[in-house]
mmCIF file of C-alpha atoms in Angstrom:
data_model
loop_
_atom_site.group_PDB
_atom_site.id
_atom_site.type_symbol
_atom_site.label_atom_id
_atom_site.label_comp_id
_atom_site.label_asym_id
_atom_site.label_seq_id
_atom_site.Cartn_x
_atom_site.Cartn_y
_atom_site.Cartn_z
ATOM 1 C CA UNK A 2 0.000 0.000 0.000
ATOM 2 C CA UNK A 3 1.188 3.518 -1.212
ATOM 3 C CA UNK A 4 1.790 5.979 1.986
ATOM 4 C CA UNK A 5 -0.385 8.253 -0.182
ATOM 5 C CA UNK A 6 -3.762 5.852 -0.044
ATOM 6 C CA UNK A 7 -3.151 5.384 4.028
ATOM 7 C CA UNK A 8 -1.960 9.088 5.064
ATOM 8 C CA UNK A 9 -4.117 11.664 6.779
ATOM 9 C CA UNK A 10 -2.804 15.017 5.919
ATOM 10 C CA UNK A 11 -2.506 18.198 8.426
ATOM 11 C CA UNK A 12 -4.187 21.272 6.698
ATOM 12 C CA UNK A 13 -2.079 24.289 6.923
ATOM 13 C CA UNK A 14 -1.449 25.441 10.418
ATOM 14 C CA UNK A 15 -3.165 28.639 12.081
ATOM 15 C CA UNK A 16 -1.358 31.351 13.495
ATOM 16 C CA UNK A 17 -0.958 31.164 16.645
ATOM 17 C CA UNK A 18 -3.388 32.631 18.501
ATOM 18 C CA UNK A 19 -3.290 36.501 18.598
ATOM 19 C CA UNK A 20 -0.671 36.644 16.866
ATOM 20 C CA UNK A 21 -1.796 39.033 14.194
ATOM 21 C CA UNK A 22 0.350 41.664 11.828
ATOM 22 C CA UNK A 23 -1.790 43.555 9.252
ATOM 23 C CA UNK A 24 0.054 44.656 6.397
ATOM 24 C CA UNK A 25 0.620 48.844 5.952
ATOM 25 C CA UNK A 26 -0.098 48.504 2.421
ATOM 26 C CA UNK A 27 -3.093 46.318 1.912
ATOM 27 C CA UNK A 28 -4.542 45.110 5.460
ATOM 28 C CA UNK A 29 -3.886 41.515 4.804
ATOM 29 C CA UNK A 30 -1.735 39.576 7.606
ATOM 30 C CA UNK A 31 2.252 39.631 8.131
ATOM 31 C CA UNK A 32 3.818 36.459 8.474
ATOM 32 C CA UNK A 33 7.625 36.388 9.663
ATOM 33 C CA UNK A 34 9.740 35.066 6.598
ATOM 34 C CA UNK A 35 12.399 32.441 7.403
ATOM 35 C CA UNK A 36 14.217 33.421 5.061
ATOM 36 C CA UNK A 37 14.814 36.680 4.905
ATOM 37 C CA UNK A 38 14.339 37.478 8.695
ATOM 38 C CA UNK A 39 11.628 39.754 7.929
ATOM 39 C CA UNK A 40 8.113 40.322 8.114
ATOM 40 C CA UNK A 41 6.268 39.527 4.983
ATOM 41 C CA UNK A 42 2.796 40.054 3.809
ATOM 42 C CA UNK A 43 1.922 37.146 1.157
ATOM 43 C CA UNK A 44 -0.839 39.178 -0.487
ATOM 44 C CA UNK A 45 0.553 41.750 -1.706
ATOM 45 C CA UNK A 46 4.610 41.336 -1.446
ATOM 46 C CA UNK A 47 5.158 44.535 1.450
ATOM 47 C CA UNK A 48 8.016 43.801 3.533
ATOM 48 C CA UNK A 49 8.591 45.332 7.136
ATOM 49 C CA UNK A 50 12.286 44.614 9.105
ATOM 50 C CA UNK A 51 12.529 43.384 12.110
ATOM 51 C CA UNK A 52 15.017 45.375 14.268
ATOM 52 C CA UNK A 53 12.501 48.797 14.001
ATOM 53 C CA UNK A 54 9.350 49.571 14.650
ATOM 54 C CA UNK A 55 6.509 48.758 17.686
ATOM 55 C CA UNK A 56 7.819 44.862 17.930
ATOM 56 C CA UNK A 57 11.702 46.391 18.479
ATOM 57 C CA UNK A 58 12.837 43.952 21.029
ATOM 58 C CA UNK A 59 14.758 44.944 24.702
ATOM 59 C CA UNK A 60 18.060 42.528 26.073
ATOM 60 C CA UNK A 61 16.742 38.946 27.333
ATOM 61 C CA UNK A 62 16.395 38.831 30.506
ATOM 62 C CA UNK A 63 16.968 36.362 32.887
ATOM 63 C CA UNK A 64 13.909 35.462 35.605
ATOM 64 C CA UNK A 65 14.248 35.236 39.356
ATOM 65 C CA UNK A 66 13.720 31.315 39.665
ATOM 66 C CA UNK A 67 12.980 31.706 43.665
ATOM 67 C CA UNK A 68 10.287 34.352 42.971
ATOM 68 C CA UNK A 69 8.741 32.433 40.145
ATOM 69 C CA UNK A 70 7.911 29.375 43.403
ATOM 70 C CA UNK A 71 6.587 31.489 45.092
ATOM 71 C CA UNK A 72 4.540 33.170 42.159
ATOM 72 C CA UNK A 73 5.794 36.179 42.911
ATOM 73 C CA UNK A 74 6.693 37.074 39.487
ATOM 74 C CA UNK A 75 5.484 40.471 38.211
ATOM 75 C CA UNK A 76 2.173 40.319 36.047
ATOM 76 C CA UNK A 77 4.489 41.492 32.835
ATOM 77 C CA UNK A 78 5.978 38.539 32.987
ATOM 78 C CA UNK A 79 3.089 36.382 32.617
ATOM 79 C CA UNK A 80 0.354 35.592 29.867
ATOM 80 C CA UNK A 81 -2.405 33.748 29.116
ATOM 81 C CA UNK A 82 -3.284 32.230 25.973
ATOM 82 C CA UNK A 83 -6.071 30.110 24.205
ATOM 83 C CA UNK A 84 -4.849 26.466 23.723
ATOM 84 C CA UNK A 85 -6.206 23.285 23.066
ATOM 85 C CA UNK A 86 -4.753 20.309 24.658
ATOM 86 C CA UNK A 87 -4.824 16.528 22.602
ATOM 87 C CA UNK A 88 -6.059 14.022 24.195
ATOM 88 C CA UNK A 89 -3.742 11.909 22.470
ATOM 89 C CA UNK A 90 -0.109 12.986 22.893
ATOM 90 C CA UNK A 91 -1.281 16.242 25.518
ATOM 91 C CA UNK A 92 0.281 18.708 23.620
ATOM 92 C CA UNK A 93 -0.798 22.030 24.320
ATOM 93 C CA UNK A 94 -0.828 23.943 21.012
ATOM 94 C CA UNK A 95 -2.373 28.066 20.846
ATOM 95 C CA UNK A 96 -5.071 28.027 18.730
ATOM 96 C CA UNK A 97 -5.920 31.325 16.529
ATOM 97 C CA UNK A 98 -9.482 32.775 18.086
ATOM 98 C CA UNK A 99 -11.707 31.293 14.533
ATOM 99 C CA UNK A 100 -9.976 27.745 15.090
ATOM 100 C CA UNK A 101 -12.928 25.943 16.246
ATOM 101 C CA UNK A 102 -11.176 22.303 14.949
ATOM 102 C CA UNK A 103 -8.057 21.079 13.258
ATOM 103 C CA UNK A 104 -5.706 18.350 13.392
ATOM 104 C CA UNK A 105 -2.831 17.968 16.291
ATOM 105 C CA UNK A 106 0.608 19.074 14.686
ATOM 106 C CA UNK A 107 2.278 16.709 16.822
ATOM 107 C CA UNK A 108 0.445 13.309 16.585
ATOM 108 C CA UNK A 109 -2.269 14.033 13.330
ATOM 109 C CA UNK A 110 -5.405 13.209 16.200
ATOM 110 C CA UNK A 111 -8.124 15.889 15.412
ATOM 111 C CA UNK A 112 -8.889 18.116 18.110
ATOM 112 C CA UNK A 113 -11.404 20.594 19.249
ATOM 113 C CA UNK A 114 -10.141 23.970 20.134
ATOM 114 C CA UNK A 115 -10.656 24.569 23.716
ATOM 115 C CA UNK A 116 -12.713 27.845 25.252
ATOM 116 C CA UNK A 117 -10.324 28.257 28.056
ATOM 117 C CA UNK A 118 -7.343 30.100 28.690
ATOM 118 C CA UNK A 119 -3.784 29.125 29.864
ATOM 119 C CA UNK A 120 -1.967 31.439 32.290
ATOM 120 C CA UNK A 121 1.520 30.926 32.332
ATOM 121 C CA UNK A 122 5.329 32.468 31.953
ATOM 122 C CA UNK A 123 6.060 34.600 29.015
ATOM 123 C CA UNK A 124 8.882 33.560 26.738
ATOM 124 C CA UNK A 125 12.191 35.971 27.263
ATOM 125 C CA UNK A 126 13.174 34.455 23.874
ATOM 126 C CA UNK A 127 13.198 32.593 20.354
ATOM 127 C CA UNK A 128 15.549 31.266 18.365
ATOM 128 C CA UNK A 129 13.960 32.475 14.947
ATOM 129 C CA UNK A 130 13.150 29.955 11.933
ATOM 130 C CA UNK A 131 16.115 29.786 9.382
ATOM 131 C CA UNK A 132 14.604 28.227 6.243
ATOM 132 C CA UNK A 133 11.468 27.839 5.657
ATOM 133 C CA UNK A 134 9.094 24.581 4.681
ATOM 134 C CA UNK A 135 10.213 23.714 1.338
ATOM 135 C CA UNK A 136 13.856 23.557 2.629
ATOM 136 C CA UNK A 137 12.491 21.405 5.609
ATOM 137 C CA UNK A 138 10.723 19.119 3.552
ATOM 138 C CA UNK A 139 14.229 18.752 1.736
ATOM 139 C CA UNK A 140 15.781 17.851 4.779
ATOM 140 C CA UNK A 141 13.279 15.343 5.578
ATOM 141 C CA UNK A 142 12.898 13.956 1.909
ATOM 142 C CA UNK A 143 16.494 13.090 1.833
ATOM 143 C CA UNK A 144 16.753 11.659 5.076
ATOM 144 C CA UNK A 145 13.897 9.491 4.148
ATOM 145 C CA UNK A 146 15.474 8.520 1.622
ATOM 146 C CA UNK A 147 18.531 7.109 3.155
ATOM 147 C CA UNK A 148 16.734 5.051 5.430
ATOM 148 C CA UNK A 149 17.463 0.811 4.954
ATOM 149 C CA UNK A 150 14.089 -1.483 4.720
ATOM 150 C CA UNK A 151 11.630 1.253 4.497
ATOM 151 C CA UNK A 152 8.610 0.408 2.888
ATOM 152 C CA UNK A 153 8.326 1.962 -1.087
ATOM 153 C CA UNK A 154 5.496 3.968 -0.183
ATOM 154 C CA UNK A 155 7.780 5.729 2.132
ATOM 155 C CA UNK A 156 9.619 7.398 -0.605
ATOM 156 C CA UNK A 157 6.628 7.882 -2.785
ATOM 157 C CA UNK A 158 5.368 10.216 0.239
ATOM 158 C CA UNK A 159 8.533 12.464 0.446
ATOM 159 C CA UNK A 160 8.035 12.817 -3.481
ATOM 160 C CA UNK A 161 4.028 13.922 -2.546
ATOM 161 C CA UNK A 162 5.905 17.152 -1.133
ATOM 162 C CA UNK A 163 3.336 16.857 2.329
ATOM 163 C CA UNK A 164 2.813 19.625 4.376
ATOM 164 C CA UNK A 165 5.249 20.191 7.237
ATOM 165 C CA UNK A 166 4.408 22.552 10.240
ATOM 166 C CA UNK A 167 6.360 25.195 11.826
ATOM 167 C CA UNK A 168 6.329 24.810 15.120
ATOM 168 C CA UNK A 169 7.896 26.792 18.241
ATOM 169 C CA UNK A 170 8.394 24.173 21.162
ATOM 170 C CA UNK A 171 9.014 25.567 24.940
ATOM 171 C CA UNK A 172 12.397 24.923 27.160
ATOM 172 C CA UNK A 173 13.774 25.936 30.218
ATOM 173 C CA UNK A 174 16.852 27.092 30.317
ATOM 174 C CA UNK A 175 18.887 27.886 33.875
ATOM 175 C CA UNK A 176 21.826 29.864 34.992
ATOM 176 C CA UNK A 177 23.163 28.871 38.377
ATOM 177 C CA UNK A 178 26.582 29.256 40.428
ATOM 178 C CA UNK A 179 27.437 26.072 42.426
ATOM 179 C CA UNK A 180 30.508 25.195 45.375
ATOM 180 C CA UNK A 181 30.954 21.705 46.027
ATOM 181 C CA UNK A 182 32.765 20.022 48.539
ATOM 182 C CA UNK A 183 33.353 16.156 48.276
ATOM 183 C CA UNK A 184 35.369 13.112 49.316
ATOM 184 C CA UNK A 185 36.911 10.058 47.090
ATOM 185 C CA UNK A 186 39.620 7.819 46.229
ATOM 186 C CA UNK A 187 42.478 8.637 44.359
ATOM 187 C CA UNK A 188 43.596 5.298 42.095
ATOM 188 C CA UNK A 189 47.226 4.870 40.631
ATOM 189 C CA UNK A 190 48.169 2.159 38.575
ATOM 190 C CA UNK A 191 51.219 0.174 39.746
ATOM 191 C CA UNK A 192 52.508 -3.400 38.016
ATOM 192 C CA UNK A 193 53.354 -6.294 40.027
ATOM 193 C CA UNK A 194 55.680 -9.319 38.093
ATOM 194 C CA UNK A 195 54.224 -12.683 38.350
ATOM 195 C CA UNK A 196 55.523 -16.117 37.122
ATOM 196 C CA UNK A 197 52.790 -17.851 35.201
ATOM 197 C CA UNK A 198 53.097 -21.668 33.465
ATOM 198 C CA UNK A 199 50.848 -22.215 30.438
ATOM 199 C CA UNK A 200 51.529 -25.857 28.681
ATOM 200 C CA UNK A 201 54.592 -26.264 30.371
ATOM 201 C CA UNK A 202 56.034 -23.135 29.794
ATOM 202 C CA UNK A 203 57.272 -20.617 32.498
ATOM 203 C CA UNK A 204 57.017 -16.400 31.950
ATOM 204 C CA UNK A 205 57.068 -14.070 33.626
ATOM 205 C CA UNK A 206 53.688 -11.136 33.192
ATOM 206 C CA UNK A 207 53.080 -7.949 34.353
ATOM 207 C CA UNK A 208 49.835 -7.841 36.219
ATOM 208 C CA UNK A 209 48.322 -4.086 36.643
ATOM 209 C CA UNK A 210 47.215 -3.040 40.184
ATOM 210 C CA UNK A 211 45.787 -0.114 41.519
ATOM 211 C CA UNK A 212 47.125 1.765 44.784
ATOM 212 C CA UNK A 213 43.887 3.839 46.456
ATOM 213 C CA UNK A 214 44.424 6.912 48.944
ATOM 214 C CA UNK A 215 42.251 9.494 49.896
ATOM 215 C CA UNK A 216 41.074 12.369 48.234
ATOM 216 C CA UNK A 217 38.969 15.541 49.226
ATOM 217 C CA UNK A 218 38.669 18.987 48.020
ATOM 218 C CA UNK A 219 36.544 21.679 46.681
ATOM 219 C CA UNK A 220 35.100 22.832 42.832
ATOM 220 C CA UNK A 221 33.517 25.545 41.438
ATOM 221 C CA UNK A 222 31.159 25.799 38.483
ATOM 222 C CA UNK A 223 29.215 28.589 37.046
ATOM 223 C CA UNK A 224 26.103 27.550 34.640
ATOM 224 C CA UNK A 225 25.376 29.443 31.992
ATOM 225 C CA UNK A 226 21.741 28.113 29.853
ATOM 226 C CA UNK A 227 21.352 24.646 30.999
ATOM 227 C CA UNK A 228 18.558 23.796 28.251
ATOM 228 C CA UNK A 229 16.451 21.593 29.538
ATOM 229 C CA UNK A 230 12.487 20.405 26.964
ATOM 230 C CA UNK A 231 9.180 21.438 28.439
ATOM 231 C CA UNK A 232 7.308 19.603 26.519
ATOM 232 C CA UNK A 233 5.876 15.940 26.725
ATOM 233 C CA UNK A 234 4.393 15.718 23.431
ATOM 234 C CA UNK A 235 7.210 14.333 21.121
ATOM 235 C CA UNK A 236 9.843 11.803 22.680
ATOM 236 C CA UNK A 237 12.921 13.423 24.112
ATOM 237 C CA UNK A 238 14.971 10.865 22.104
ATOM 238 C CA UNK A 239 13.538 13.030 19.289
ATOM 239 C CA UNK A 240 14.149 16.443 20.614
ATOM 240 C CA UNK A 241 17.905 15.854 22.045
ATOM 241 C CA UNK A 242 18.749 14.260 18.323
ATOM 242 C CA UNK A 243 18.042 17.782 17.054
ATOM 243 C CA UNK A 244 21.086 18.955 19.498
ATOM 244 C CA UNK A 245 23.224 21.357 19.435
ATOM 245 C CA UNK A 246 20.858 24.633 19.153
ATOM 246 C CA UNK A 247 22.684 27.825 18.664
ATOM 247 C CA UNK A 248 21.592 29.587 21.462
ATOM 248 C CA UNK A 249 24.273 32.373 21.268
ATOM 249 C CA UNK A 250 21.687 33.441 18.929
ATOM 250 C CA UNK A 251 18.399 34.038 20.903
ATOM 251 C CA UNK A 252 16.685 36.883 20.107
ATOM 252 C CA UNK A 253 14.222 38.851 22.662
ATOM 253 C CA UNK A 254 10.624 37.115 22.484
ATOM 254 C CA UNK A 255 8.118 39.454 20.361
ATOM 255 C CA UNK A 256 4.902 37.671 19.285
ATOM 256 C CA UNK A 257 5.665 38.959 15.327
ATOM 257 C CA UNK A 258 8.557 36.009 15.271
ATOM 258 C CA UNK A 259 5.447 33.614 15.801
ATOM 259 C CA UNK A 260 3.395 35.011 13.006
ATOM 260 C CA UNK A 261 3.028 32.109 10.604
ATOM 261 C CA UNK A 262 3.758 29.532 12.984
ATOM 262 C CA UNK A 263 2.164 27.645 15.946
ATOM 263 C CA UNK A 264 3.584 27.730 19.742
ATOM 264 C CA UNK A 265 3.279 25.056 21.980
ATOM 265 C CA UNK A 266 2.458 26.027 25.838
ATOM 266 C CA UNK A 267 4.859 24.003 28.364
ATOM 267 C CA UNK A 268 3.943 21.390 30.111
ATOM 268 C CA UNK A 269 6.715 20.597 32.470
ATOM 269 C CA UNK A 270 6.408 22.786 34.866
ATOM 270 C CA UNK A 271 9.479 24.826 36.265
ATOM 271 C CA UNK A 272 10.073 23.415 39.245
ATOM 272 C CA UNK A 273 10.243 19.857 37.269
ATOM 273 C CA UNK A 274 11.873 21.264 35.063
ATOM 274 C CA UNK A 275 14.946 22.041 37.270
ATOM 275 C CA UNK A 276 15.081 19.290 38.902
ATOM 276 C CA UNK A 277 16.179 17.370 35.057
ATOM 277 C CA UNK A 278 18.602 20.813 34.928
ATOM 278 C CA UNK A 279 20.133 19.709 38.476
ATOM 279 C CA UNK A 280 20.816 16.151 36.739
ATOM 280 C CA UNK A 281 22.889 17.466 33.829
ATOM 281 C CA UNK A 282 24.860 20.186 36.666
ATOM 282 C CA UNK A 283 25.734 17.277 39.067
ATOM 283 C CA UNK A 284 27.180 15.084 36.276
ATOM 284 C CA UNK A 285 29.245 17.817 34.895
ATOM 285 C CA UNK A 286 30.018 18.359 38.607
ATOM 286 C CA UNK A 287 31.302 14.759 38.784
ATOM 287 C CA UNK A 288 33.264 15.065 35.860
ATOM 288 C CA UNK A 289 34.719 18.344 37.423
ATOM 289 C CA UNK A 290 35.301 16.118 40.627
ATOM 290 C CA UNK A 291 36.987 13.452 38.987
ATOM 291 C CA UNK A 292 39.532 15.679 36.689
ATOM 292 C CA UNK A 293 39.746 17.285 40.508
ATOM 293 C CA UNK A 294 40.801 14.181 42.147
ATOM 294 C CA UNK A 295 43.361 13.164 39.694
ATOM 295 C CA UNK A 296 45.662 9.503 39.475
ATOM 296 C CA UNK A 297 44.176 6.886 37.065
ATOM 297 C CA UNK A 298 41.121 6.194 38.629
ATOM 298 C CA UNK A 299 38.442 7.641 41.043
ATOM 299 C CA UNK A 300 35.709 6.928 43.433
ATOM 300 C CA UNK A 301 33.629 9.455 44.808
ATOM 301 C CA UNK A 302 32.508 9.150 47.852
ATOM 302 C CA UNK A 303 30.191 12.240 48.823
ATOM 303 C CA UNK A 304 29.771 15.242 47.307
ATOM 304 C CA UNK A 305 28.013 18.421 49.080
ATOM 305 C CA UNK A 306 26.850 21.370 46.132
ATOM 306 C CA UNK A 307 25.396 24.950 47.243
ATOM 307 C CA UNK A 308 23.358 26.087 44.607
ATOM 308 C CA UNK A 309 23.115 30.067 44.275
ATOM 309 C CA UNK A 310 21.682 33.082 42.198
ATOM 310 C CA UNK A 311 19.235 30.356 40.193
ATOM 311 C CA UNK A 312 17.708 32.016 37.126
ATOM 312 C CA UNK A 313 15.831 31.089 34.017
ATOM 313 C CA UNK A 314 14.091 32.028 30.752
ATOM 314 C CA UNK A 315 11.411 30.304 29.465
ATOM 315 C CA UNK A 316 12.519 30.188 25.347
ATOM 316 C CA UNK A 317 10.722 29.173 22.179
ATOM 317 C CA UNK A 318 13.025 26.672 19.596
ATOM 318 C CA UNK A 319 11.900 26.146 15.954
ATOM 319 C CA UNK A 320 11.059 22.637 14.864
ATOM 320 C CA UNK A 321 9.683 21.674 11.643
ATOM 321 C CA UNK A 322 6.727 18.682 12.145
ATOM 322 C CA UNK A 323 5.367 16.293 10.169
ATOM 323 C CA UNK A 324 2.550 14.032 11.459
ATOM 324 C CA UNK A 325 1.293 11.107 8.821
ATOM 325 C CA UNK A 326 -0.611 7.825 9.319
ATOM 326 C CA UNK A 327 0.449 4.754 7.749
ATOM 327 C CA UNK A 328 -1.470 1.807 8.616
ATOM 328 C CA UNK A 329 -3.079 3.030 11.191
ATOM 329 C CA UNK A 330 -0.454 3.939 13.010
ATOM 330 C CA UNK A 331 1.078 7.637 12.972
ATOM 331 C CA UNK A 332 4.471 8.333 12.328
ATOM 332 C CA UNK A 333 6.569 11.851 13.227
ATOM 333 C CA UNK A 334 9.497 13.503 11.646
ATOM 334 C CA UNK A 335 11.048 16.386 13.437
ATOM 335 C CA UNK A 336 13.419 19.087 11.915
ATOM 336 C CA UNK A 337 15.837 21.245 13.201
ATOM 337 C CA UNK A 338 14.295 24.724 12.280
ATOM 338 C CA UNK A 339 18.211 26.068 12.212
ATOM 339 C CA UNK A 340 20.532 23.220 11.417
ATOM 340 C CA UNK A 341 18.144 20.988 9.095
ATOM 341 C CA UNK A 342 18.768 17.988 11.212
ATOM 342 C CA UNK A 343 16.014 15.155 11.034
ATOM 343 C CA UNK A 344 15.130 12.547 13.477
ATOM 344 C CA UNK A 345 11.609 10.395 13.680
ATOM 345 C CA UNK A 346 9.863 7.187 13.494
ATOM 346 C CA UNK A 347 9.537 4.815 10.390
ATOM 347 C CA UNK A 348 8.535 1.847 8.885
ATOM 348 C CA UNK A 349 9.850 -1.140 8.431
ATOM 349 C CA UNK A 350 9.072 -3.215 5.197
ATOM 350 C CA UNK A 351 8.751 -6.919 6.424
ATOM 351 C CA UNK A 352 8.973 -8.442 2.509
ATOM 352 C CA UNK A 353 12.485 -6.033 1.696
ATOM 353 C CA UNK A 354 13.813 -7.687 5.410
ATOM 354 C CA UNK A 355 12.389 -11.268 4.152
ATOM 355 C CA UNK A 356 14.116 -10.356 1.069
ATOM 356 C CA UNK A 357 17.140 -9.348 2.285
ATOM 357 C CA UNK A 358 17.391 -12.449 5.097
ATOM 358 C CA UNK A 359 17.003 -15.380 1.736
ATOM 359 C CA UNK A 360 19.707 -13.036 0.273
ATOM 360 C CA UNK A 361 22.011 -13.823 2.976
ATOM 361 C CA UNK A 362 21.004 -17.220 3.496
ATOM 362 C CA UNK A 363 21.527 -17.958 -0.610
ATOM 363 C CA UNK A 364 25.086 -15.955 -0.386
ATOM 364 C CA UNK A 365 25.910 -18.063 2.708
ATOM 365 C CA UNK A 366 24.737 -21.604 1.342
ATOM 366 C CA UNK A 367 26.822 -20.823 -1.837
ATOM 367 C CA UNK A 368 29.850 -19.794 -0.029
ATOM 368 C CA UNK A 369 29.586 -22.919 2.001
ATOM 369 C CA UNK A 370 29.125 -24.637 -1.484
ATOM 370 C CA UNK A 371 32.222 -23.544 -3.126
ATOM 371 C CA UNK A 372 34.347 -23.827 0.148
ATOM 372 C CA UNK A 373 33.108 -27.581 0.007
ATOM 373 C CA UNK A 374 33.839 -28.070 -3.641
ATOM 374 C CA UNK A 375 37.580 -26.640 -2.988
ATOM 375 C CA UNK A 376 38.544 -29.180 0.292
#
């Protein structure tokens, strides 16, 4: 069966909701252009920059994480938007105010737009879209493409050109400045010389050993953007193989870099969402400990970190979707929105793997043939 004849295909996407530009010269809406890294109306061609006018952006700023706790963050820093959450994958997508029903971006389950709104942190920043869909669907055509035991149809779908969706998805990032204090081993190798018979044969071997003293002492780390996803809706093995993100190139959040595109509302909240940031800091702090300790080898015994001056941002990264059913069962392609890089689920073919296992087994036989023919 063709992926075409078993595919249900996402309409275009809405803007996300109230996130609307109207064009100086005719009225129709802006939508921010990828490529170009302008504002762009499709109607009639205007073009407005970026770096002027009433979305000019201020320095990102970094957010108190001790005052956010205790919701004591100031009411600019907050928003509430119109979402709609699938009951399939939960994915919280904004949903343009006429939106009454569409298709999930994430997962291709339709969904009703929801009534209600969704209070939560504003984004500090985005990392902007860099190409736009038909260089996406490039990407993902070609690393389709290259895939082993896919079924045809597979191919014959990347060659369909179907429609991709721009999508924002939420992380944490945090900034922190930890002291730790910890105790451990130090290991040295040393080599002891053994005699050893083997079949009546004497030699003499080196045997490695390792000599373990004490160890204590103290390391510092400052860090800067610890990038941890906030959403639950695609699997993280997914979202860390779009890694690295250029983050050195945030922008300030304004709503006009959205135009065009959806935005999906966090779902890990922030206090969750720093206790997976305190993972990644207390293995780097490990590592730290262990360069710290020295010798060949180490063993850490306990280790005692002060966290201070905790802050965070709550950022938008660009990912380009696709969603697609193929019997009965939906499949998801992610793309980096800056780098191009594509991960997601596929197919197998079970004939081209039958295929391929006789293939081996007829090579094999007829090897074992010929080497029988030649003893």
């Amino acid at each position: 069966m063709a992926v075409s004849d078993a595919t249900t295909e996402s309409p275009p996407p809405a803007p996300a909701a109230e996130h609307h530009f109207p064009c100086d010269t005719c009225g129709a809406d802006l939508r921010f252009d990828p490529a170009h890294g302008q504002m762009r109306c499709d109607h009639c061609g205007n073009t407005e920059a970026m770096d002027h006018g009433p979305w000019a952006a201020a320095s990102i700023r970094e957010l108190d994480f001790r005052a956010a706790l205790g919701d004591s963050l100031p009411k600019t820093d907050m928003e509430e938007t119109r979402v709609s959450k699938c009951p399939n994958c939960a994915a919280e997508v904004e949903f343009d105010p006429a939106v009454h029903a569409t298709e999930c971006p994430f997962c291709a389950t339709p969904v009703v737009a929801d009534t209600g709104t969704h209070r939560h942190i504003k984004p500090r920043a985005v990392l902007p879209f860099a190409f736009d869909e038909a260089a996406a669907h490039s990407a993902m055509s070609d690393w389709l493409g290259g895939l082993w035991f896919a079924p045809g149809g597979l191919q014959a779908y990347a060659r369909k050109g179907r429609h991709m969706q721009g999508i924002y998805v939420p992380y944490w990032t945090f900034d922190a400045d930890t002291k730790s204090r910890y105790t451990g081993e130090r290991g040295t190798f040393y080599y002891e010389t053994r005699t050893v018979t083997r079949n009546g044969k004497t030699s003499q071997v080196r045997v490695a050993r390792v000599r373990w003293r004490s160890a204590s002492g103290r390391v510092a780390r400052f860090f800067d953007d610890v990038l941890v996803l906030a959403s639950r809706s695609l699997p993280k093995k997914f979202t860390d193989g779009l890694a690295p993100w250029d983050l050195a190139a945030l922008e300030p959040y304004t709503p006009e870099y959205l135009a065009g595109f959806r935005a999906e509302g966090y779902a890990v909240s922030l206090e969750d969402g720093f206790r997976e940031a305190r993972e990644q800091m207390d293995a780097t702090i490990a590592r730290d400990i262990r360069f710290d300790i020295g010798g060949d080898r180490q063993r850490i015994h306990s280790v005692d970190t002060r966290v201070s001056d905790v802050t965070f941002k709550h950022i938008l990264l660009p990912v380009w979707l696709a969603a697609y059913k193929y019997r009965g069962q939906t499949y998801r392609f992610v793309v980096n929105g800056r780098t191009g890089r594509v991960q997601g689920e596929r197919p197998w073919s079970a004939v081209k793997i039958a295929l391929a296992v006789i293939g081996v087994a007829i090579l094999a036989a007829g090897a074992a043939y010929f080497y029988a023919m030649n003893q």
